[in-house]
XYZ file of N, CA and C in Angstrom:
822
model
N -12.188 22.670 -14.695
C -11.122 22.337 -15.633
C -11.637 22.314 -17.069
N -12.821 21.664 -17.307
C -13.346 21.552 -18.658
C -13.640 22.924 -19.257
N -14.120 23.859 -18.413
C -14.404 25.208 -18.898
C -13.122 25.901 -19.344
N -12.053 25.719 -18.566
C -10.794 26.364 -18.934
C -10.224 25.744 -20.199
N -10.326 24.416 -20.342
C -9.841 23.762 -21.558
C -10.631 24.249 -22.766
N -11.965 24.455 -22.597
C -12.781 24.966 -23.691
C -12.347 26.375 -24.073
N -12.034 27.214 -23.056
C -11.571 28.569 -23.314
C -10.264 28.541 -24.100
N -9.362 27.654 -23.709
C -8.086 27.543 -24.418
C -8.323 27.107 -25.859
N -9.274 26.210 -26.072
C -9.575 25.727 -27.415
C -10.074 26.862 -28.293
N -10.981 27.686 -27.762
C -11.520 28.806 -28.535
C -10.412 29.787 -28.908
N -9.552 30.103 -27.936
C -8.460 31.043 -28.204
C -7.528 30.485 -29.265
N -7.281 29.168 -29.218
C -6.376 28.543 -30.194
C -6.914 28.654 -31.607
N -8.242 28.718 -31.765
C -8.826 28.805 -33.088
C -8.574 30.154 -33.745
N -8.339 31.182 -32.919
C -8.221 32.529 -33.452
C -6.868 33.156 -33.177
N -5.910 32.355 -32.783
C -4.554 32.849 -32.584
C -3.591 31.941 -33.289
N -2.368 32.439 -33.505
C -1.353 31.620 -34.134
C -1.015 30.460 -33.226
N -1.083 29.249 -33.760
C -0.887 28.054 -32.963
C 0.553 27.621 -33.041
N 1.196 27.533 -31.919
C 2.575 27.061 -31.859
C 2.591 25.548 -31.938
N 3.629 24.982 -32.513
C 3.694 23.537 -32.600
C 3.844 22.907 -31.229
N 4.367 23.665 -30.245
C 4.637 23.120 -28.921
C 5.523 21.904 -29.012
N 6.392 21.868 -29.995
C 7.363 20.798 -30.149
C 8.722 21.407 -30.363
N 9.706 20.930 -29.620
C 11.035 21.500 -29.693
C 11.707 21.083 -30.984
N 12.186 22.067 -31.756
C 12.816 21.776 -33.030
C 14.289 21.482 -32.879
N 14.857 21.813 -31.725
C 16.281 21.611 -31.524
C 16.542 20.399 -30.650
N 17.655 19.724 -30.913
C 18.035 18.585 -30.086
C 18.485 19.030 -28.706
N 18.912 20.294 -28.603
C 19.427 20.792 -27.333
C 18.569 21.971 -26.896
N 17.894 21.815 -25.784
C 16.976 22.835 -25.297
C 17.426 23.300 -23.931
N 17.587 24.593 -23.789
C 17.982 25.132 -22.488
C 16.767 25.157 -21.579
N 16.905 24.560 -20.416
C 15.814 24.502 -19.456
C 16.126 25.441 -18.307
N 15.295 26.467 -18.148
C 15.536 27.491 -17.136
C 14.430 27.431 -16.090
N 14.763 27.203 -14.827
C 13.728 27.156 -13.794
C 13.042 28.506 -13.629
N 11.722 28.479 -13.487
C 10.942 29.701 -13.337
C 10.189 29.640 -12.024
N 10.254 30.704 -11.252
C 9.598 30.731 -9.955
C 8.221 31.373 -10.067
N 7.257 30.791 -9.396
C 5.884 31.291 -9.411
C 5.304 31.092 -8.024
N 4.641 32.123 -7.490
C 4.149 32.063 -6.120
C 2.889 31.214 -5.988
N 2.058 31.142 -7.036
C 0.824 30.362 -6.958
C 1.139 28.880 -6.819
N 0.213 28.125 -6.240
C 0.414 26.690 -6.054
C 0.519 25.999 -7.399
N 1.530 25.154 -7.545
C 1.781 24.510 -8.829
C 0.967 23.227 -8.996
N 0.712 22.905 -10.251
C 0.078 21.632 -10.591
C 1.119 20.524 -10.422
N 0.708 19.408 -9.837
C 1.618 18.285 -9.621
C 1.499 17.287 -10.776
N 2.610 17.063 -11.446
C 2.643 16.177 -12.605
C 3.559 14.992 -12.307
N 3.042 13.783 -12.466
C 3.835 12.581 -12.222
C 3.848 11.731 -13.485
N 5.055 11.381 -13.911
C 5.230 10.628 -15.150
C 5.831 9.255 -14.829
N 5.059 8.210 -15.082
C 5.502 6.839 -14.852
C 5.855 6.238 -16.212
N 7.087 5.770 -16.345
C 7.563 5.345 -17.658
C 8.646 4.293 -17.500
N 9.065 3.711 -18.616
C 10.223 2.828 -18.649
C 11.110 3.267 -19.812
N 12.404 3.141 -19.632
C 13.365 3.806 -20.507
C 13.341 3.345 -21.955
N 13.020 2.085 -22.230
C 13.069 1.582 -23.600
C 11.700 1.360 -24.227
N 10.663 1.787 -23.566
C 9.339 1.786 -24.186
C 9.332 2.853 -25.284
N 9.097 2.488 -26.545
C 9.154 3.473 -27.632
C 8.219 4.653 -27.426
N 7.037 4.383 -26.851
C 6.070 5.460 -26.656
C 6.485 6.377 -25.508
N 7.190 5.827 -24.522
C 7.727 6.656 -23.439
C 8.852 7.540 -23.961
N 9.733 6.953 -24.763
C 10.814 7.737 -25.374
C 10.232 8.883 -26.178
N 9.240 8.560 -26.999
C 8.606 9.563 -27.843
C 7.956 10.660 -27.001
N 7.287 10.266 -25.941
C 6.619 11.248 -25.072
C 7.631 12.193 -24.434
N 8.710 11.658 -23.905
C 9.718 12.486 -23.239
C 10.413 13.416 -24.226
N 10.793 12.878 -25.376
C 11.592 13.638 -26.349
C 10.767 14.665 -27.104
N 9.493 14.351 -27.381
C 8.698 15.228 -28.239
C 7.560 15.971 -27.547
N 7.213 15.594 -26.318
C 6.076 16.234 -25.656
C 6.410 16.762 -24.264
N 6.982 15.922 -23.418
C 7.293 16.370 -22.060
C 8.306 17.509 -22.073
N 9.219 17.499 -23.003
C 10.217 18.564 -23.112
C 9.556 19.931 -23.230
N 8.368 19.978 -23.855
C 7.702 21.266 -24.058
C 7.210 21.890 -22.754
N 6.992 21.057 -21.743
C 6.607 21.612 -20.441
C 7.699 22.562 -19.944
N 8.939 22.241 -20.261
C 10.068 23.066 -19.831
C 10.414 24.142 -20.865
N 10.475 23.779 -22.117
C 10.884 24.743 -23.139
C 9.830 25.816 -23.377
N 8.556 25.513 -23.053
C 7.478 26.478 -23.243
C 7.129 27.231 -21.958
N 7.881 26.998 -20.897
C 7.651 27.744 -19.661
C 6.490 27.246 -18.823
N 5.952 26.067 -19.140
C 4.845 25.521 -18.361
C 5.313 25.096 -16.971
N 6.620 24.896 -16.815
C 7.143 24.536 -15.492
C 6.994 25.672 -14.490
N 6.574 26.850 -14.964
C 6.271 27.942 -14.046
C 5.042 27.630 -13.206
N 4.182 26.739 -13.708
C 2.950 26.420 -12.989
C 2.847 24.927 -12.670
N 3.929 24.165 -12.906
C 3.855 22.718 -12.699
C 5.141 22.170 -12.102
N 4.994 21.232 -11.179
C 6.121 20.455 -10.655
C 6.064 19.081 -11.314
N 7.150 18.708 -11.964
C 7.195 17.438 -12.683
C 8.031 16.429 -11.905
N 7.482 15.212 -11.724
C 8.171 14.144 -11.014
C 8.245 12.922 -11.933
N 9.429 12.349 -12.060
C 9.649 11.208 -12.939
C 9.792 9.919 -12.140
N 9.220 8.823 -12.670
C 9.272 7.521 -12.018
C 9.706 6.481 -13.054
N 11.009 6.226 -13.175
C 11.520 5.322 -14.213
C 11.463 3.845 -13.811
N 10.282 3.286 -13.854
C 10.089 1.873 -13.494
C 9.131 1.190 -14.472
N 8.011 1.810 -14.738
C 7.075 1.328 -15.744
C 6.464 -0.016 -15.442
N 6.587 -0.950 -16.397
C 5.965 -2.266 -16.288
C 6.915 -3.331 -15.754
N 7.978 -2.905 -15.108
C 8.915 -3.877 -14.525
C 8.226 -4.649 -13.399
N 8.833 -5.763 -13.000
C 8.266 -6.597 -11.942
C 9.364 -7.045 -10.977
N 9.002 -7.139 -9.705
C 9.917 -7.636 -8.676
C 9.412 -9.006 -8.230
N 10.257 -10.029 -8.341
C 9.815 -11.365 -7.938
C 10.018 -11.582 -6.441
N 9.685 -12.755 -5.969
C 9.735 -13.047 -4.530
C 11.149 -12.996 -3.969
N 12.139 -13.129 -4.822
C 13.542 -13.059 -4.379
C 14.110 -11.646 -4.454
N 13.272 -10.703 -4.858
C 13.736 -9.328 -4.957
C 14.412 -8.993 -6.269
N 14.427 -9.933 -7.202
C 15.013 -9.662 -8.518
C 14.042 -8.878 -9.381
N 14.576 -7.898 -10.103
C 13.746 -7.037 -10.941
C 13.858 -7.477 -12.395
N 12.706 -7.688 -13.020
C 12.658 -8.023 -14.440
C 11.987 -6.881 -15.195
N 12.649 -6.378 -16.216
C 12.118 -5.252 -16.984
C 11.494 -5.749 -18.284
N 10.500 -5.029 -18.747
C 9.731 -5.465 -19.908
C 10.588 -5.617 -21.155
N 11.561 -4.727 -21.325
C 12.406 -4.757 -22.517
C 13.804 -5.291 -22.213
N 13.897 -6.139 -21.200
C 15.133 -6.833 -20.936
C 16.094 -6.127 -19.998
N 17.271 -6.718 -19.833
C 18.275 -6.207 -18.897
C 18.751 -4.805 -19.269
N 18.781 -4.530 -20.566
C 19.238 -3.204 -20.996
C 18.305 -2.118 -20.474
N 17.020 -2.401 -20.463
C 16.070 -1.429 -19.930
C 16.255 -1.268 -18.425
N 16.504 -2.373 -17.717
C 16.779 -2.275 -16.284
C 17.989 -1.374 -16.037
N 18.988 -1.497 -16.891
C 20.187 -0.672 -16.751
C 19.837 0.808 -16.892
N 19.132 1.163 -17.959
C 18.824 2.576 -18.194
C 17.808 3.105 -17.178
N 16.864 2.270 -16.743
C 15.963 2.695 -15.662
C 16.770 3.086 -14.427
N 17.769 2.258 -14.111
C 18.585 2.510 -12.924
C 19.450 3.740 -13.091
N 20.025 3.915 -14.260
C 20.839 5.111 -14.537
C 20.000 6.373 -14.338
N 18.789 6.359 -14.845
C 17.938 7.547 -14.729
C 17.452 7.736 -13.295
N 17.190 6.642 -12.599
C 16.824 6.747 -11.182
C 17.975 7.341 -10.387
N 19.188 6.942 -10.703
C 20.374 7.471 -10.017
C 20.568 8.945 -10.327
N 20.290 9.348 -11.563
C 20.411 10.760 -11.936
C 19.408 11.601 -11.161
N 18.185 11.101 -11.040
C 17.150 11.820 -10.291
C 17.553 11.954 -8.832
N 18.146 10.902 -8.275
C 18.595 10.928 -6.882
C 19.807 11.845 -6.702
N 20.695 11.864 -7.684
C 21.908 12.682 -7.600
C 21.599 14.164 -7.727
N 20.710 14.497 -8.646
C 20.327 15.902 -8.863
C 18.818 16.018 -8.642
N 18.371 16.187 -7.403
C 16.938 16.130 -7.074
C 16.065 17.177 -7.766
N 16.618 18.337 -8.072
C 15.820 19.366 -8.749
C 15.542 18.911 -10.176
N 14.270 18.965 -10.586
C 13.903 18.488 -11.915
C 14.619 19.258 -13.017
N 14.952 20.511 -12.755
C 15.652 21.295 -13.770
C 17.107 20.870 -13.918
N 17.575 20.086 -12.951
C 18.926 19.537 -13.032
C 18.935 18.131 -13.630
N 17.953 17.294 -13.245
C 17.995 15.916 -13.749
C 17.219 15.703 -15.041
N 16.204 16.528 -15.325
C 15.457 16.286 -16.557
C 16.310 16.471 -17.812
N 17.187 17.474 -17.883
C 18.027 17.571 -19.089
C 18.818 16.301 -19.347
N 19.282 15.641 -18.277
C 20.035 14.394 -18.443
C 19.113 13.277 -18.923
N 17.956 13.127 -18.285
C 17.002 12.095 -18.689
C 16.582 12.310 -20.141
N 16.300 13.557 -20.484
C 15.923 13.890 -21.864
C 17.036 13.516 -22.836
N 18.264 13.847 -22.475
C 19.409 13.553 -23.331
C 19.562 12.047 -23.543
N 19.483 11.277 -22.467
C 19.601 9.822 -22.571
C 18.472 9.254 -23.422
N 17.235 9.686 -23.149
C 16.093 9.170 -23.896
C 16.160 9.561 -25.365
N 16.745 10.714 -25.645
C 16.891 11.138 -27.045
C 17.809 10.177 -27.794
N 18.904 9.788 -27.153
C 19.803 8.817 -27.787
C 19.122 7.462 -27.947
N 18.362 7.041 -26.937
C 17.656 5.769 -27.026
C 16.584 5.821 -28.110
N 15.911 6.946 -28.212
C 14.846 7.137 -29.196
C 15.371 6.961 -30.623
N 16.593 7.433 -30.841
C 17.201 7.322 -32.173
C 18.095 6.090 -32.311
N 18.004 5.179 -31.344
C 18.719 3.925 -31.449
C 20.218 4.013 -31.215
N 20.677 5.107 -30.614
C 22.111 5.292 -30.366
C 22.427 4.925 -28.912
N 22.236 3.673 -28.594
C 22.344 3.201 -27.222
C 23.744 3.391 -26.648
N 24.746 3.315 -27.511
C 26.127 3.369 -27.027
C 26.643 4.784 -26.831
N 25.784 5.785 -27.047
C 26.226 7.177 -26.937
C 25.655 7.908 -25.727
N 24.905 7.197 -24.889
C 24.219 7.871 -23.790
C 25.187 8.550 -22.828
N 26.385 7.992 -22.636
C 27.332 8.582 -21.689
C 27.836 9.953 -22.127
N 27.693 10.265 -23.391
C 28.105 11.591 -23.854
C 27.239 12.691 -23.251
N 26.095 12.303 -22.672
C 25.223 13.302 -22.033
C 25.924 13.981 -20.866
N 26.812 13.254 -20.176
C 27.546 13.869 -19.071
C 28.378 15.046 -19.577
N 29.087 14.813 -20.662
C 29.945 15.866 -21.216
C 29.112 16.985 -21.829
N 28.067 16.624 -22.538
C 27.223 17.633 -23.179
C 26.608 18.588 -22.163
N 26.289 18.068 -20.987
C 25.617 18.870 -19.959
C 26.564 19.307 -18.845
N 27.850 19.020 -19.024
C 28.873 19.382 -18.028
C 28.542 18.799 -16.656
N 28.219 17.522 -16.643
C 27.866 16.828 -15.404
C 28.945 15.815 -15.037
N 29.162 15.660 -13.744
C 30.121 14.690 -13.248
C 29.477 13.300 -13.281
N 30.024 12.355 -14.031
C 29.398 11.027 -14.128
C 29.576 10.155 -12.890
N 30.544 10.488 -12.027
C 30.893 9.603 -10.918
C 29.715 9.314 -9.980
N 28.957 10.307 -9.527
C 27.862 10.004 -8.600
C 26.827 9.033 -9.194
N 26.523 9.196 -10.463
C 25.541 8.317 -11.103
C 26.101 6.911 -11.250
N 27.342 6.804 -11.686
C 27.948 5.485 -11.873
C 28.158 4.780 -10.533
N 28.533 5.540 -9.502
C 28.678 4.953 -8.172
C 27.338 4.442 -7.656
N 26.294 5.224 -7.886
C 24.949 4.845 -7.465
C 24.541 3.533 -8.116
N 24.861 3.381 -9.391
C 24.494 2.160 -10.107
C 25.261 0.953 -9.576
N 26.534 1.155 -9.294
C 27.400 0.017 -8.947
C 27.380 -0.355 -7.467
N 27.013 0.589 -6.587
C 27.107 0.298 -5.154
C 25.803 -0.217 -4.535
N 24.794 -0.443 -5.354
C 23.544 -0.999 -4.842
C 22.471 0.026 -4.557
N 22.826 1.316 -4.525
C 21.821 2.342 -4.264
C 20.784 2.364 -5.384
N 21.243 2.190 -6.618
C 20.318 2.185 -7.747
C 19.252 1.113 -7.607
N 19.657 -0.061 -7.133
C 18.703 -1.152 -6.918
C 17.665 -0.758 -5.872
N 18.108 -0.129 -4.787
C 17.177 0.318 -3.747
C 16.211 1.372 -4.286
N 16.709 2.248 -5.138
C 15.839 3.256 -5.756
C 14.791 2.589 -6.634
N 15.196 1.552 -7.360
C 14.245 0.822 -8.203
C 13.129 0.202 -7.361
N 13.490 -0.338 -6.198
C 12.481 -0.926 -5.318
C 11.515 0.148 -4.808
N 12.043 1.338 -4.528
C 11.183 2.442 -4.100
C 10.216 2.840 -5.211
N 10.746 2.918 -6.437
C 9.883 3.262 -7.570
C 8.853 2.166 -7.823
N 9.237 0.924 -7.572
C 8.291 -0.182 -7.723
C 7.118 -0.011 -6.758
N 7.417 0.314 -5.507
C 6.367 0.502 -4.502
C 5.449 1.664 -4.880
N 6.066 2.769 -5.313
C 5.280 3.952 -5.674
C 4.401 3.686 -6.891
N 4.945 2.977 -7.862
C 4.195 2.683 -9.082
C 3.071 1.695 -8.807
N 3.362 0.675 -8.030
C 2.364 -0.373 -7.775
C 1.273 0.061 -6.808
N 1.481 1.175 -6.115
C 0.471 1.642 -5.161
C -0.422 2.742 -5.749
N -0.299 2.986 -7.045
C -1.103 4.028 -7.682
C -2.596 3.726 -7.590
N -3.389 4.780 -7.374
C -4.842 4.685 -7.397
C -5.400 5.832 -8.233
N -6.097 5.527 -9.340
C -6.324 4.180 -9.860
C -5.022 3.547 -10.331
N -4.974 2.224 -10.408
C -3.740 1.545 -10.795
C -3.297 1.913 -12.206
N -2.007 1.885 -12.414
C -1.446 2.097 -13.750
C -1.896 0.961 -14.654
N -2.337 1.317 -15.873
C -2.761 0.299 -16.820
C -1.702 0.033 -17.881
N -0.884 1.038 -18.150
C 0.116 0.947 -19.207
C 1.078 2.115 -19.051
N 2.054 2.181 -19.938
C 2.968 3.326 -19.964
C 3.019 3.884 -21.389
N 3.288 5.210 -21.527
C 3.465 6.152 -20.424
C 2.155 6.384 -19.670
N 2.301 6.574 -18.351
C 1.158 6.825 -17.474
C 1.415 8.169 -16.806
N 0.624 9.165 -17.200
C 0.842 10.531 -16.730
C -0.317 10.943 -15.836
N 0.006 11.443 -14.653
C -1.005 11.848 -13.676
C -0.837 13.336 -13.385
N -1.909 14.098 -13.560
C -1.885 15.542 -13.340
C -2.825 15.878 -12.195
N -2.264 16.365 -11.096
C -3.034 16.661 -9.885
C -3.925 15.486 -9.481
N -3.335 14.308 -9.508
C -4.030 13.111 -9.054
C -4.927 12.443 -10.078
N -5.071 13.040 -11.260
C -5.963 12.490 -12.277
C -5.151 11.956 -13.458
N -5.284 10.665 -13.772
C -4.531 10.118 -14.910
C -5.032 10.682 -16.233
N -4.108 10.899 -17.156
C -4.481 11.379 -18.490
C -4.801 10.222 -19.422
N -4.611 9.004 -18.955
C -4.816 7.820 -19.775
C -4.013 7.965 -21.075
N -4.600 7.676 -22.222
C -3.810 7.748 -23.458
C -3.783 9.153 -24.058
N -4.356 10.118 -23.358
C -4.296 11.511 -23.814
C -3.049 12.221 -23.280
N -2.006 11.454 -22.997
C -0.790 12.023 -22.424
C -0.139 13.067 -23.329
N -0.388 12.998 -24.651
C 0.241 13.969 -25.551
C -0.324 15.372 -25.329
N -1.486 15.468 -24.674
C -2.088 16.770 -24.379
C -1.739 17.211 -22.964
N -0.556 16.914 -22.539
C -0.144 17.205 -21.174
C -0.210 18.693 -20.862
N 0.208 19.533 -21.795
C 0.223 20.973 -21.528
C -1.198 21.502 -21.363
N -2.104 21.103 -22.232
C -3.491 21.545 -22.112
C -4.080 21.153 -20.764
N -3.778 19.953 -20.305
C -4.320 19.495 -19.025
C -3.688 20.201 -17.836
N -2.396 20.492 -17.913
C -1.761 21.284 -16.850
C -2.403 22.654 -16.774
N -2.574 23.272 -17.926
C -3.175 24.615 -17.959
C -4.598 24.587 -17.427
N -5.327 23.519 -17.736
C -6.700 23.411 -17.264
C -6.799 23.185 -15.768
N -5.802 22.531 -15.200
C -5.793 22.251 -13.759
C -5.286 23.432 -12.937
N -4.521 24.314 -13.549
C -3.895 25.399 -12.788
C -4.949 26.385 -12.296
N -4.865 26.735 -11.014
C -5.866 27.612 -10.409
C -5.322 29.010 -10.116
N -4.124 29.282 -10.575
C -3.537 30.600 -10.383
C -4.156 31.637 -11.300
N -3.851 32.911 -11.082
C -4.474 33.995 -11.843
C -3.927 34.151 -13.257
N -2.673 33.754 -13.490
C -2.051 34.029 -14.783
C -1.548 32.740 -15.430
N -2.012 32.486 -16.632
C -1.559 31.317 -17.374
C -0.378 31.685 -18.259
N 0.599 30.797 -18.397
C 1.685 31.038 -19.353
C 1.114 31.182 -20.761
N 1.784 31.957 -21.588
C 1.303 32.195 -22.950
C 1.146 30.904 -23.731
N 1.997 29.918 -23.435
C 1.929 28.654 -24.165
C 0.586 27.958 -23.992
N -0.118 28.253 -22.901
C -1.426 27.640 -22.677
C -2.407 28.011 -23.781
N -2.184 29.141 -24.436
C -3.096 29.601 -25.478
C -2.573 29.300 -26.880
N -1.420 28.639 -26.945
C -0.846 28.321 -28.253
C -0.846 26.836 -28.543
N -0.922 26.019 -27.507
C -0.769 24.581 -27.694
C -2.090 23.930 -28.064
N -1.971 22.860 -28.841
C -3.149 22.166 -29.336
C -3.930 21.506 -28.218
N -5.213 21.878 -28.050
C -6.031 21.204 -27.041
C -6.562 19.879 -27.569
N -6.931 18.998 -26.668
C -7.485 17.714 -27.094
C -8.867 17.923 -27.693
N -9.109 17.383 -28.891
C -10.444 17.496 -29.493
C -11.423 16.488 -28.896
N -10.957 15.690 -27.945
C -11.762 14.586 -27.423
C -12.316 14.855 -26.031
N -12.159 16.079 -25.537
C -12.664 16.402 -24.216
C -11.730 15.963 -23.116
N -12.273 15.868 -21.905
C -11.458 15.496 -20.757
C -10.935 14.066 -20.902
N -9.736 13.783 -20.368
C -9.181 12.421 -20.471
C -10.095 11.393 -19.820
N -10.215 10.242 -20.451
C -11.004 9.166 -19.867
C -10.436 7.826 -20.301
N -10.832 6.789 -19.610
C -10.299 5.450 -19.825
C -11.025 4.801 -20.999
N -10.368 4.737 -22.144
C -10.969 4.128 -23.323
C -10.673 2.626 -23.357
N -11.608 1.880 -23.869
C -11.404 0.441 -23.999
C -10.238 0.170 -24.941
N -10.201 0.920 -26.047
C -9.099 0.826 -26.996
C -8.440 2.198 -27.072
N -7.230 2.363 -26.526
C -6.562 3.670 -26.538
C -6.354 4.193 -27.955
N -6.563 5.489 -28.135
C -6.356 6.118 -29.439
C -4.887 6.431 -29.681
N -4.161 6.697 -28.612
C -2.743 6.994 -28.717
C -1.955 5.806 -28.181
N -0.826 5.487 -28.799
C -0.121 4.237 -28.476
C 0.396 4.170 -27.048
N 0.237 3.011 -26.460
C 0.682 2.748 -25.092
C 1.272 1.344 -25.047
N 2.029 1.057 -23.993
C 2.607 -0.270 -23.809
C 2.035 -0.903 -22.547
N 1.286 -1.994 -22.737
C 0.745 -2.740 -21.615
C 1.825 -3.659 -21.046
N 1.616 -4.117 -19.827
C 2.600 -4.975 -19.178
C 2.812 -6.279 -19.937
N 1.764 -6.780 -20.605
C 1.873 -8.044 -21.333
C 2.037 -7.830 -22.827
N 2.421 -6.618 -23.216
C 2.584 -6.290 -24.635
C 3.811 -6.996 -25.202
N 3.605 -7.746 -26.269
C 4.722 -8.452 -26.909
C 4.963 -7.947 -28.326
N 4.565 -6.691 -28.589
C 4.728 -6.122 -29.920
C 6.199 -6.020 -30.290
N 6.458 -6.058 -31.578
C 7.817 -5.894 -32.073
C 8.317 -4.501 -31.730
N 9.510 -4.373 -31.140
C 10.058 -3.050 -30.828
C 10.174 -2.162 -32.058
N 10.496 -2.758 -33.205
C 10.640 -1.981 -34.442
C 9.296 -1.416 -34.866
N 8.246 -2.260 -34.829
C 6.913 -1.779 -35.195
C 6.421 -0.720 -34.220
N 6.724 -0.906 -32.939
C 6.329 0.081 -31.936
C 7.018 1.410 -32.193
N 8.296 1.351 -32.546
C 9.045 2.573 -32.833
C 8.461 3.289 -34.051
N 8.107 2.526 -35.093
C 7.526 3.123 -36.293
C 6.189 3.774 -35.976
N 5.376 3.095 -35.168
C 4.079 3.659 -34.805
C 4.252 4.934 -33.992
N 5.217 4.930 -33.093
C 5.479 6.098 -32.272
C 5.911 7.284 -33.129
N 6.794 7.039 -34.086
C 7.277 8.102 -34.969
C 6.142 8.625 -35.838
N 5.302 7.709 -36.330
C 4.170 8.122 -37.159
C 3.202 8.972 -36.357
N 2.974 8.612 -35.087
C 2.093 9.383 -34.232
C 2.584 10.819 -34.095
N 3.880 10.993 -33.869
C 4.449 12.328 -33.713
C 4.316 13.125 -35.003
N 4.569 12.445 -36.135
C 4.473 13.113 -37.430
C 3.053 13.613 -37.679
N 2.062 12.750 -37.440
C 0.674 13.135 -37.671
C 0.240 14.237 -36.725
N 0.684 14.171 -35.479
C 0.333 15.191 -34.496
C 0.860 16.556 -34.938
N 2.124 16.588 -35.377
C 2.724 17.851 -35.797
C 2.092 18.363 -37.080
N 1.725 17.447 -37.979
C 1.083 17.863 -39.220
C -0.287 18.466 -38.950
N -1.024 17.878 -37.996
C -2.331 18.428 -37.642
C -2.198 19.831 -37.059
N -1.173 20.033 -36.231
C -0.949 21.354 -35.658
C -0.628 22.355 -36.752
N 0.229 21.957 -37.708
C 0.597 22.841 -38.803
C -0.631 23.224 -39.621
N -1.537 22.263 -39.821
C -2.755 22.535 -40.574
C -3.637 23.535 -39.836
N -3.752 23.378 -38.521
C -4.561 24.311 -37.735
C -3.930 25.692 -37.715
N -2.612 25.738 -37.708
C -1.910 27.017 -37.743
C -2.224 27.746 -39.042
N -2.266 27.001 -40.161
C -2.568 27.601 -41.443
C -3.989 28.139 -41.473
N -4.934 27.347 -40.891
C -6.324 27.792 -40.833
C -6.446 29.058 -40.006
N -5.773 29.087 -38.848
C -5.826 30.254 -37.971
C -5.267 31.480 -38.679
N -4.187 31.288 -39.441
C -3.561 32.401 -40.159
C -4.537 32.956 -41.207
N -5.257 32.067 -41.902
C -6.214 32.510 -42.913
C -7.384 33.263 -42.291
N -7.800 32.794 -41.080
C -8.894 33.469 -40.377
C -8.494 34.884 -40.016
N -7.253 35.026 -39.531
C -6.768 36.344 -39.158
C -6.501 37.212 -40.370
């Protein structure tokens, strides 16, 4: 994997570097079939974590818009740092509203099992949450021409609660254990706080003969293979994190801005080299 990531890094230095960030609020996601074995990607998150919102809206979307889904299967787990008490009651880190949106997204995943069907909805909801438009999430049904009844029935009839318990079991049984969110696992290996380099890591893990072109355009991590840092370089939310949501949102937005600016700078350097 490290050799392939190094190869991608070298190619990126001498080719035009794509931002690998979607400039449009609405991105068409088209499923792509590939015969080679796909990389397994698992994303553990919670709906109102600012860093999870940022990751989904500004980074995970590129797996689909850049065609990386040709070599990767993406699985979403909307539970995060929630907790189930002895009575079976679920408490979410960001309150009841987060429990609501976690359940809505769990119901969407259950209603439309294909990731190319449910991810556009999850992305749409998270985009509204990311921009603080909490009361507009239901417009995603109309925007995507989806029937809201199955999702709303799932939430109200108790199925959503059962799905949350399933996600709780799956999240709590992770090895190594989840330390924070977003927690992204690629072929069984956690990316730790290097989750923003998801595309580079997928490309490095893929063992098929042909890499998507985006693998040679996206910014590789300058820090080497992902590892567990004592102090994460990229923002994460721990289970006991009591940071101000506003400050977390500002930090998340600043992170995205700096990341995109660095890519733009490298693109300019590459253009001058050529």
